[in-house]
Amino acid sequence: MSYISQGDAAREISKLSKLCVEHNIIDPELYDKYNVKRGLREKNGKGVLTGLTEISTVNGSEERDGEIVPIKGQLSYRGIDINDLVAGFIKSDRFGFEETVFLLIFGVLPSATELEKFTKLLAFYRRLPTDFTEDVLLKSPNKDIMNAMSQAVLALNAYDIHSDDTSIPNVLRQSISLISRLPVIASYSYLSYRHYLQRRGLYIHNPKPELSTAENILRMLRQDKKFDPMEAKLLDLALVLHAEHGGGNNSTFTTHVVTSSGTDTYSSVAASLCSLKGPKHGGANIKVINMFNEIKENVKDWRDDDEIKAYLLKILNKEAFDHSGLIYGLGHAVYTLSDPRCEILKKYTLELAKNKGRDDEAYLYKAVERIAPRLMKKERNLNKPICTNIDFYSGFAYNMLNIPNEFITPLFAIGRIAGWSAHRIEELTCTNRIIRPAYMSVAADASYVPIDKRSEE
């Protein structure tokens, strides 16, 4: 048997694709007939209760007299309101991500001494194994930084002689190590892509133990290693706001599912990274950035509400941007009246915009935030409230920090691994059952047909 040509292979795949789709269609009415919770959601949109957690609380509605009523969005880490947590470290003029990691994993706020020791622990584990950068990160450049990160995390398994040990002390060590190393892995993966695939200069800056996670990210990404305190603090805030969001979001639920199988920490984190990169999850922020880039190109006066409204109508009518009819950065699976993360990030993003002389751009974002929800409700005949989510302002923030687009979803992962680690430990501590929901087969019975009796197409 000889090889077929590339063209023949492509034609055969096209033909087989039609057969594949034809035999993978399930009658939509069957989902209602058997009361299937599609997307693990009830008919009212609320998630199916599949577990309990003490790590964070996410609320966007409450039940009053038997009815679900929208409320201002609430988010707390270990019972502490996110607004109070942020206000606490900002008032003290401190970076907050390291403190947040401690809170999420250990369940309590650290004392000054505990925080200092924990920060030194993170700095110790930030160092990559000898030759790892050259042998793993630089030798396999990838245009998809999230995939490069997943590959690198799995590669670290080979450097850990206790990789399969799921005892809490060992998992804690692995988790702290990965929380520390993921910013370095992400930065070097981007720089490898930048050099080998974009044909630009290569520079590798080592992280400094005295710097925070946010400061080190900016130091590693920038050729001159320079940044100002306001930039570092905004990035630190973004990491805090992305660190955790309940056990039901796709990547964190992935952590629970994969952990319940008894697998190792590296496999668990890699699986969650693969979940987060999806455009319906962590990758959604890129859609917001690209949408605003197109708005900026097509709206001549960024302070003209009528011109902004006209272009948003084009997007809703599938005449502009990606022709999906969606205005990205609006709406959330849980929040209805407001996303507390968005409100916090908005405040400090607009402060940086003023500092950098980008007031017109800031006005555009505020105008879209004000106009789009009303427009969507009118055009789509929606009765429920629509709020902006954290993705809405994060792109603007990262753009002012000169964060490349390829690095934006990886930044989400750098923050969220704190929550994944906390949930992995909670899953290992509190349950000992593999997560296995049911799927009902609705396939009709069929008989085996000998190959010489089958029809040829």
Short mmCIF file of C-alpha atoms in Angstrom, two decimals:
data_model
loop_
_atom_site.label_atom_id
_atom_site.label_comp_id
_atom_site.label_asym_id
_atom_site.label_seq_id
_atom_site.Cartn_x
_atom_site.Cartn_y
_atom_site.Cartn_z
CA MET A 1 0.00 0.00 0.00
CA SER A 2 1.41 3.40 -0.99
CA TYR A 3 0.80 6.81 0.54
CA ILE A 4 -1.98 8.93 -0.94
CA SER A 5 -1.34 12.54 -1.95
CA GLN A 6 -2.01 15.52 0.31
CA GLY A 7 -4.86 16.61 -1.96
CA ASP A 8 -6.48 13.16 -1.85
CA ALA A 9 -6.14 13.15 1.94
CA ALA A 10 -7.85 16.55 2.19
CA ARG A 11 -10.70 15.40 -0.06
CA GLU A 12 -11.16 12.21 1.95
CA ILE A 13 -11.29 14.19 5.22
CA SER A 14 -13.92 16.50 3.69
CA LYS A 15 -16.02 13.52 2.64
CA LEU A 16 -15.65 11.79 6.00
CA SER A 17 -16.56 15.02 7.83
CA LYS A 18 -20.02 14.95 6.26
CA LEU A 19 -20.46 11.35 7.40
CA CYS A 20 -19.20 12.29 10.86
CA VAL A 21 -21.70 15.12 11.26
CA GLU A 22 -24.57 13.06 9.84
CA HIS A 23 -24.15 10.40 12.51
CA ASN A 24 -23.54 12.74 15.43
CA ILE A 25 -26.80 14.68 15.53
CA ILE A 26 -29.17 14.22 18.44
CA ASP A 27 -32.77 15.43 18.23
CA PRO A 28 -32.91 18.62 20.39
CA GLU A 29 -36.36 17.62 21.68
CA LEU A 30 -34.83 14.62 23.43
CA TYR A 31 -32.92 16.91 25.78
CA ASP A 32 -36.22 18.31 27.06
CA LYS A 33 -37.88 14.89 27.08
CA TYR A 34 -35.26 13.44 29.42
CA ASN A 35 -34.76 16.67 31.38
CA VAL A 36 -31.08 16.87 30.45
CA LYS A 37 -29.23 19.70 32.19
CA ARG A 38 -27.35 20.91 29.13
CA GLY A 39 -24.18 22.72 30.10
CA LEU A 40 -24.94 21.55 33.67
CA ARG A 41 -27.48 24.36 33.88
CA GLU A 42 -31.09 24.54 34.98
CA LYS A 43 -33.68 26.06 32.66
CA ASN A 44 -33.44 29.37 34.51
CA GLY A 45 -29.72 29.49 33.71
CA LYS A 46 -28.56 28.66 37.21
CA GLY A 47 -25.81 26.07 37.45
CA VAL A 48 -26.62 22.55 38.62
CA LEU A 49 -25.27 22.06 42.15
CA THR A 50 -22.47 19.49 41.85
CA GLY A 51 -20.30 20.31 44.86
CA LEU A 52 -19.61 22.47 47.89
CA THR A 53 -16.72 24.87 48.47
CA GLU A 54 -15.44 27.34 51.05
CA ILE A 55 -12.91 28.97 48.72
CA SER A 56 -15.04 31.67 47.14
CA THR A 57 -18.62 32.88 46.85
CA VAL A 58 -20.09 34.24 43.62
CA ASN A 59 -23.59 35.76 43.62
CA GLY A 60 -25.57 37.69 41.06
CA SER A 61 -29.10 36.96 42.24
CA GLU A 62 -31.10 35.83 45.25
CA GLU A 63 -34.42 34.13 45.88
CA ARG A 64 -37.25 36.29 47.20
CA ASP A 65 -40.72 34.86 47.71
CA GLY A 66 -39.91 31.96 45.38
CA GLU A 67 -38.56 34.19 42.62
CA ILE A 68 -34.97 34.72 41.45
CA VAL A 69 -34.20 38.43 41.71
CA PRO A 70 -31.06 40.07 40.25
CA ILE A 71 -28.75 41.76 42.78
CA LYS A 72 -25.53 43.71 42.56
CA GLY A 73 -22.74 41.23 41.90
CA GLN A 74 -20.96 39.80 44.93
CA LEU A 75 -17.59 38.06 45.08
CA SER A 76 -15.74 36.99 48.18
CA TYR A 77 -12.53 35.05 48.73
CA ARG A 78 -12.78 32.81 51.80
CA GLY A 79 -15.70 34.93 52.99
CA ILE A 80 -13.89 38.27 52.54
CA ASP A 81 -15.57 40.68 50.13
CA ILE A 82 -13.33 41.33 47.14
CA ASN A 83 -13.79 45.09 47.59
CA ASP A 84 -12.51 44.91 51.17
CA LEU A 85 -9.59 42.69 50.18
CA VAL A 86 -8.50 45.06 47.42
CA ALA A 87 -9.01 48.16 49.55
CA GLY A 88 -6.91 46.58 52.29
CA PHE A 89 -3.70 46.04 50.35
CA ILE A 90 -4.08 49.22 48.28
CA LYS A 91 -4.52 51.31 51.44
CA SER A 92 -1.33 49.78 52.82
CA ASP A 93 0.43 50.46 49.49
CA ARG A 94 1.26 46.77 49.06
CA PHE A 95 1.02 44.29 46.23
CA GLY A 96 -1.92 41.95 46.79
CA PHE A 97 -1.48 38.84 44.66
CA GLU A 98 0.86 36.98 47.02
CA GLU A 99 -1.45 37.72 49.96
CA THR A 100 -4.42 36.54 47.89
CA VAL A 101 -2.70 33.26 47.03
CA PHE A 102 -2.08 32.65 50.74
CA LEU A 103 -5.71 33.45 51.58
CA LEU A 104 -7.15 31.16 48.90
CA ILE A 105 -4.96 28.17 49.71
CA PHE A 106 -4.80 28.37 53.51
CA GLY A 107 -8.17 29.98 54.22
CA VAL A 108 -6.90 32.86 56.36
CA LEU A 109 -5.14 36.17 55.81
CA PRO A 110 -1.42 35.95 56.58
CA SER A 111 0.24 37.94 59.33
CA ALA A 112 3.07 40.25 58.28
CA THR A 113 5.63 37.59 59.22
CA GLU A 114 3.72 34.80 57.47
CA LEU A 115 3.38 36.90 54.31
CA GLU A 116 7.10 37.69 54.30
CA LYS A 117 8.01 34.00 54.66
CA PHE A 118 5.47 32.97 52.03
CA THR A 119 6.77 35.58 49.57
CA LYS A 120 10.30 34.22 50.06
CA LEU A 121 8.95 30.70 49.47
CA LEU A 122 7.38 31.80 46.19
CA ALA A 123 10.67 33.43 45.17
CA PHE A 124 12.57 30.21 45.95
CA TYR A 125 10.28 28.08 43.79
CA ARG A 126 10.22 30.62 40.97
CA ARG A 127 13.51 29.28 39.64
CA LEU A 128 13.14 26.80 36.79
CA PRO A 129 15.13 23.54 36.72
CA THR A 130 18.63 23.72 35.22
CA ASP A 131 18.56 24.01 31.40
CA PHE A 132 14.72 23.87 31.38
CA THR A 133 14.47 27.19 29.53
CA GLU A 134 16.86 26.07 26.79
CA ASP A 135 15.73 22.45 26.53
CA VAL A 136 11.97 22.92 26.80
CA LEU A 137 10.84 26.52 26.29
CA LEU A 138 13.25 27.70 23.58
CA LYS A 139 13.41 24.49 21.58
CA SER A 140 9.68 24.23 20.91
CA PRO A 141 8.32 27.73 20.18
CA ASN A 142 4.55 27.84 19.82
CA LYS A 143 2.34 30.62 18.48
CA ASP A 144 -0.23 29.60 21.10
CA ILE A 145 1.32 30.55 24.44
CA MET A 146 -1.35 28.68 26.41
CA ASN A 147 -0.44 25.46 24.63
CA ALA A 148 3.24 26.16 25.26
CA MET A 149 2.46 26.63 28.95
CA SER A 150 0.54 23.35 29.10
CA GLN A 151 3.43 21.54 27.43
CA ALA A 152 5.94 23.07 29.84
CA VAL A 153 3.84 22.22 32.91
CA LEU A 154 3.64 18.59 31.79
CA ALA A 155 7.39 18.61 31.14
CA LEU A 156 8.02 19.68 34.75
CA ASN A 157 6.57 16.32 35.80
CA ALA A 158 9.79 14.69 34.60
CA TYR A 159 11.84 16.85 36.97
CA ASP A 160 9.82 15.86 40.05
CA ILE A 161 10.72 12.51 41.63
CA HIS A 162 7.50 12.68 43.69
CA SER A 163 5.28 13.72 40.78
CA ASP A 164 2.52 11.15 41.45
CA ASP A 165 2.32 11.63 45.21
CA THR A 166 -1.11 13.13 46.00
CA SER A 167 -0.55 13.65 49.72
CA ILE A 168 -1.44 17.19 50.80
CA PRO A 169 2.13 18.22 51.76
CA ASN A 170 3.41 17.13 48.34
CA VAL A 171 0.52 18.67 46.40
CA LEU A 172 1.01 21.90 48.36
CA ARG A 173 4.69 21.93 47.37
CA GLN A 174 3.82 21.29 43.74
CA SER A 175 1.09 23.93 43.77
CA ILE A 176 3.31 26.64 45.25
CA SER A 177 6.01 25.70 42.76
CA LEU A 178 3.63 26.00 39.79
CA ILE A 179 2.09 29.25 41.03
CA SER A 180 5.62 30.65 41.22
CA ARG A 181 6.86 29.24 37.93
CA LEU A 182 3.87 29.84 35.66
CA PRO A 183 4.66 33.58 35.17
CA VAL A 184 8.24 32.66 34.19
CA ILE A 185 7.09 29.87 31.88
CA ALA A 186 4.53 32.14 30.23
CA SER A 187 6.99 35.00 29.76
CA TYR A 188 9.75 32.85 28.31
CA SER A 189 7.26 30.99 26.09
CA TYR A 190 6.13 34.31 24.65
CA LEU A 191 9.72 35.48 24.15
CA SER A 192 10.54 32.20 22.40
CA TYR A 193 7.56 32.69 20.06
CA ARG A 194 8.55 36.32 19.53
CA HIS A 195 12.09 35.37 18.52
CA TYR A 196 11.70 32.16 16.53
CA LEU A 197 8.32 32.72 14.87
CA GLN A 198 8.19 36.52 14.61
CA ARG A 199 11.91 36.85 13.86
CA ARG A 200 12.50 39.45 16.52
CA GLY A 201 15.33 39.79 19.03
CA LEU A 202 15.69 37.37 21.91
CA TYR A 203 16.27 38.45 25.49
CA ILE A 204 15.79 36.45 28.68
CA HIS A 205 15.61 38.31 32.00
CA ASN A 206 15.77 36.35 35.23
CA PRO A 207 13.08 37.12 37.83
CA LYS A 208 14.26 38.92 40.95
CA PRO A 209 13.41 37.48 44.40
CA GLU A 210 12.74 40.92 45.88
CA LEU A 211 10.08 41.74 43.27
CA SER A 212 6.38 40.83 43.33
CA THR A 213 4.79 38.53 40.77
CA ALA A 214 3.41 41.50 38.83
CA GLU A 215 6.73 43.35 38.86
CA ASN A 216 8.59 40.29 37.67
CA ILE A 217 6.17 39.77 34.78
CA LEU A 218 6.75 43.31 33.53
CA ARG A 219 10.51 42.95 34.08
CA MET A 220 10.66 39.72 32.08
CA LEU A 221 8.45 40.90 29.22
CA ARG A 222 10.13 44.25 28.62
CA GLN A 223 13.46 44.46 26.88
CA ASP A 224 14.61 47.37 29.07
CA LYS A 225 13.17 45.68 32.21
CA LYS A 226 11.67 49.02 33.26
CA PHE A 227 8.18 49.75 34.63
CA ASP A 228 6.60 52.27 36.95
CA PRO A 229 4.79 51.48 40.22
CA MET A 230 1.36 52.41 38.86
CA GLU A 231 1.71 49.90 36.02
CA ALA A 232 2.84 47.11 38.34
CA LYS A 233 0.01 47.77 40.78
CA LEU A 234 -2.63 47.66 38.04
CA LEU A 235 -1.25 44.34 36.80
CA ASP A 236 -1.15 43.03 40.37
CA LEU A 237 -4.79 44.05 40.81
CA ALA A 238 -5.77 42.22 37.61
CA LEU A 239 -4.09 39.05 38.90
CA VAL A 240 -6.00 39.31 42.18
CA LEU A 241 -9.33 39.76 40.39
CA HIS A 242 -8.65 36.77 38.13
CA ALA A 243 -7.34 34.53 40.91
CA GLU A 244 -10.58 32.73 41.73
CA HIS A 245 -14.24 32.62 40.70
CA GLY A 246 -16.04 29.70 42.28
CA GLY A 247 -15.90 25.99 41.60
CA GLY A 248 -18.33 26.02 38.69
CA ASN A 249 -16.40 27.93 36.04
CA ASN A 250 -15.16 25.63 33.31
CA SER A 251 -11.45 25.50 34.13
CA THR A 252 -11.94 25.19 37.89
CA PHE A 253 -14.56 22.48 37.42
CA THR A 254 -11.98 20.79 35.18
CA THR A 255 -9.60 20.92 38.14
CA HIS A 256 -12.18 19.12 40.31
CA VAL A 257 -13.00 16.53 37.64
CA VAL A 258 -9.39 15.71 36.80
CA THR A 259 -8.27 15.76 40.44
CA SER A 260 -11.06 13.33 41.37
CA SER A 261 -9.49 10.73 39.06
CA GLY A 262 -6.40 10.64 41.28
CA THR A 263 -4.05 12.11 38.67
CA ASP A 264 -0.97 14.20 39.42
CA THR A 265 -0.82 17.97 39.94
CA TYR A 266 0.94 18.68 36.65
CA SER A 267 -1.74 16.88 34.63
CA SER A 268 -4.46 18.68 36.57
CA VAL A 269 -3.00 22.13 35.90
CA ALA A 270 -2.34 21.32 32.23
CA ALA A 271 -5.97 20.23 31.80
CA SER A 272 -7.23 23.45 33.39
CA LEU A 273 -4.95 25.50 31.14
CA CYS A 274 -6.43 23.77 28.11
CA SER A 275 -9.92 24.61 29.36
CA LEU A 276 -9.11 28.26 30.06
CA LYS A 277 -7.69 28.94 26.60
CA GLY A 278 -11.09 28.29 25.00
CA PRO A 279 -12.80 31.34 23.43
CA LYS A 280 -15.93 30.74 25.54
CA HIS A 281 -13.86 30.96 28.73
CA GLY A 282 -10.52 32.72 29.26
CA GLY A 283 -10.01 33.37 25.57
CA ALA A 284 -13.06 35.66 25.51
CA ASN A 285 -10.92 38.66 26.46
CA ILE A 286 -9.24 38.59 23.05
CA LYS A 287 -12.65 39.01 21.40
CA VAL A 288 -13.25 42.19 23.40
CA ILE A 289 -9.85 43.58 22.42
CA ASN A 290 -10.36 42.83 18.71
CA MET A 291 -13.88 44.29 18.81
CA PHE A 292 -12.67 47.55 20.33
CA ASN A 293 -9.83 47.75 17.81
CA GLU A 294 -12.40 47.63 15.04
CA ILE A 295 -14.63 50.19 16.77
CA LYS A 296 -11.65 52.55 17.09
CA GLU A 297 -10.89 52.17 13.39
CA ASN A 298 -14.47 52.81 12.24
CA VAL A 299 -15.76 55.39 14.72
CA LYS A 300 -14.09 58.67 13.84
CA ASP A 301 -15.15 60.67 16.90
CA TRP A 302 -14.74 58.57 20.06
CA ARG A 303 -16.78 61.13 22.01
CA ASP A 304 -19.77 61.07 19.65
CA ASP A 305 -22.44 58.88 21.29
CA ASP A 306 -24.57 58.79 18.14
CA GLU A 307 -21.70 57.55 16.00
CA ILE A 308 -20.80 54.95 18.63
CA LYS A 309 -24.43 53.80 18.84
CA ALA A 310 -24.68 53.49 15.05
CA TYR A 311 -21.64 51.25 14.88
CA LEU A 312 -22.79 49.10 17.80
CA LEU A 313 -26.06 48.60 15.91
CA LYS A 314 -24.04 47.31 12.95
CA ILE A 315 -22.35 44.81 15.24
CA LEU A 316 -25.70 43.68 16.67
CA ASN A 317 -27.12 43.34 13.16
CA LYS A 318 -24.18 41.15 12.10
CA GLU A 319 -22.93 43.82 9.69
CA ALA A 320 -19.64 44.49 11.48
CA PHE A 321 -16.80 42.90 13.43
CA ASP A 322 -17.10 39.07 13.35
CA HIS A 323 -20.74 39.05 12.11
CA SER A 324 -21.86 37.07 15.17
CA GLY A 325 -24.26 39.76 16.37
CA LEU A 326 -22.54 39.80 19.75
CA ILE A 327 -21.11 42.73 21.67
CA TYR A 328 -18.31 41.11 23.64
CA GLY A 329 -17.58 42.01 27.25
CA LEU A 330 -21.29 42.21 28.09
CA GLY A 331 -23.21 39.65 30.10
CA HIS A 332 -22.14 36.94 32.50
CA ALA A 333 -23.32 33.48 33.51
CA VAL A 334 -23.83 34.59 37.13
CA TYR A 335 -23.71 38.38 37.38
CA THR A 336 -26.65 40.43 36.13
CA LEU A 337 -26.68 43.96 37.58
CA SER A 338 -22.91 44.25 37.92
CA ASP A 339 -19.62 42.34 37.94
CA PRO A 340 -17.68 43.49 41.03
CA ARG A 341 -14.37 42.63 39.35
CA CYS A 342 -15.22 44.88 36.43
CA GLU A 343 -16.15 47.77 38.70
CA ILE A 344 -12.84 47.54 40.59
CA LEU A 345 -10.68 47.12 37.48
CA LYS A 346 -12.53 49.95 35.73
CA LYS A 347 -11.67 52.42 38.49
CA TYR A 348 -7.93 51.81 38.37
CA THR A 349 -7.81 51.37 34.58
CA LEU A 350 -9.35 54.81 34.10
CA GLU A 351 -6.86 56.27 36.57
CA LEU A 352 -3.99 54.88 34.51
CA ALA A 353 -5.63 56.15 31.30
CA LYS A 354 -5.71 59.65 32.75
CA ASN A 355 -2.09 59.32 33.82
CA LYS A 356 -1.09 58.24 30.30
CA GLY A 357 -3.16 60.90 28.51
CA ARG A 358 -5.64 58.47 26.95
CA ASP A 359 -8.84 60.20 28.05
CA ASP A 360 -10.55 59.98 24.64
CA GLU A 361 -10.08 56.22 24.59
CA ALA A 362 -11.38 55.99 28.15
CA TYR A 363 -14.48 57.93 27.11
CA LEU A 364 -15.09 55.44 24.29
CA TYR A 365 -15.04 52.50 26.70
CA LYS A 366 -17.39 54.26 29.13
CA ALA A 367 -19.71 55.20 26.27
CA VAL A 368 -19.93 51.62 24.97
CA GLU A 369 -20.51 50.42 28.54
CA ARG A 370 -23.38 52.91 28.86
CA ILE A 371 -24.94 52.52 25.40
CA ALA A 372 -24.53 48.82 24.55
CA PRO A 373 -26.67 47.24 27.31
CA ARG A 374 -29.64 49.52 26.53
CA LEU A 375 -29.20 48.85 22.83
CA MET A 376 -29.02 45.08 23.30
CA LYS A 377 -32.14 45.02 25.48
CA LYS A 378 -34.06 47.04 22.91
CA GLU A 379 -32.87 45.17 19.82
CA ARG A 380 -33.13 41.71 21.38
CA ASN A 381 -36.28 42.40 23.44
CA LEU A 382 -34.49 41.32 26.60
CA ASN A 383 -36.05 41.82 30.02
CA LYS A 384 -33.12 40.78 32.22
CA PRO A 385 -30.34 43.23 33.14
CA ILE A 386 -27.03 43.12 31.24
CA CYS A 387 -23.77 44.22 32.79
CA THR A 388 -20.21 44.51 31.60
CA ASN A 389 -17.91 41.72 32.76
CA ILE A 390 -14.23 41.80 33.72
CA ASP A 391 -13.12 41.22 30.12
CA PHE A 392 -14.58 44.59 29.11
CA TYR A 393 -11.87 46.77 30.69
CA SER A 394 -9.06 44.23 31.03
CA GLY A 395 -8.02 44.60 27.39
CA PHE A 396 -7.72 48.38 27.75
CA ALA A 397 -5.68 47.91 30.92
CA TYR A 398 -3.31 45.43 29.30
CA ASN A 399 -2.91 47.60 26.22
CA MET A 400 -1.76 50.52 28.38
CA LEU A 401 0.71 48.13 30.03
CA ASN A 402 2.03 47.18 26.57
CA ILE A 403 1.06 43.57 27.15
CA PRO A 404 1.02 41.76 23.77
CA ASN A 405 -2.29 40.19 22.77
CA GLU A 406 -0.72 36.72 22.73
CA PHE A 407 0.03 37.11 26.45
CA ILE A 408 -3.39 38.22 27.67
CA THR A 409 -5.06 34.84 28.20
CA PRO A 410 -1.82 33.52 29.77
CA LEU A 411 -2.10 36.39 32.27
CA PHE A 412 -5.56 35.11 33.18
CA ALA A 413 -4.02 31.68 33.82
CA ILE A 414 -1.21 33.15 35.93
CA GLY A 415 -3.85 34.61 38.22
CA ARG A 416 -6.31 31.70 38.14
CA ILE A 417 -3.80 28.99 39.03
CA ALA A 418 -4.14 30.25 42.61
CA GLY A 419 -7.80 29.25 42.60
CA TRP A 420 -7.13 25.97 40.79
CA SER A 421 -4.57 25.03 43.43
CA ALA A 422 -6.96 25.80 46.27
CA HIS A 423 -9.74 23.77 44.65
CA ARG A 424 -7.42 20.82 43.96
CA ILE A 425 -6.44 20.68 47.62
CA GLU A 426 -10.10 21.02 48.67
CA GLU A 427 -11.10 18.17 46.33
CA LEU A 428 -8.36 15.90 47.67
CA THR A 429 -9.19 16.76 51.28
CA CYS A 430 -12.99 16.60 51.23
CA THR A 431 -13.95 13.92 48.74
CA ASN A 432 -12.73 10.55 47.63
CA ARG A 433 -15.06 9.85 44.72
CA ILE A 434 -14.39 10.19 41.03
CA ILE A 435 -16.73 12.68 39.36
CA ARG A 436 -18.81 10.78 36.85
CA PRO A 437 -22.10 12.32 35.68
CA ALA A 438 -24.54 10.25 33.63
CA TYR A 439 -25.11 10.32 29.87
CA MET A 440 -28.15 8.52 28.50
CA SER A 441 -27.77 6.65 25.24
CA VAL A 442 -30.54 7.36 22.73
CA ALA A 443 -28.98 5.32 19.93
CA ALA A 444 -31.26 2.95 18.02
CA ASP A 445 -30.36 -0.73 17.94
CA ALA A 446 -28.45 -1.76 14.82
CA SER A 447 -27.28 -5.09 13.39
CA TYR A 448 -23.75 -5.96 12.37
CA VAL A 449 -23.45 -6.15 8.57
CA PRO A 450 -20.66 -8.27 7.04
CA ILE A 451 -18.23 -6.15 5.04
CA ASP A 452 -19.12 -7.78 1.71
CA LYS A 453 -22.79 -6.83 2.24
CA ARG A 454 -22.20 -3.13 3.03
CA SER A 455 -23.14 -0.49 0.47
CA GLU A 456 -20.44 1.57 -1.26
CA GLU A 457 -20.89 5.32 -1.54
#
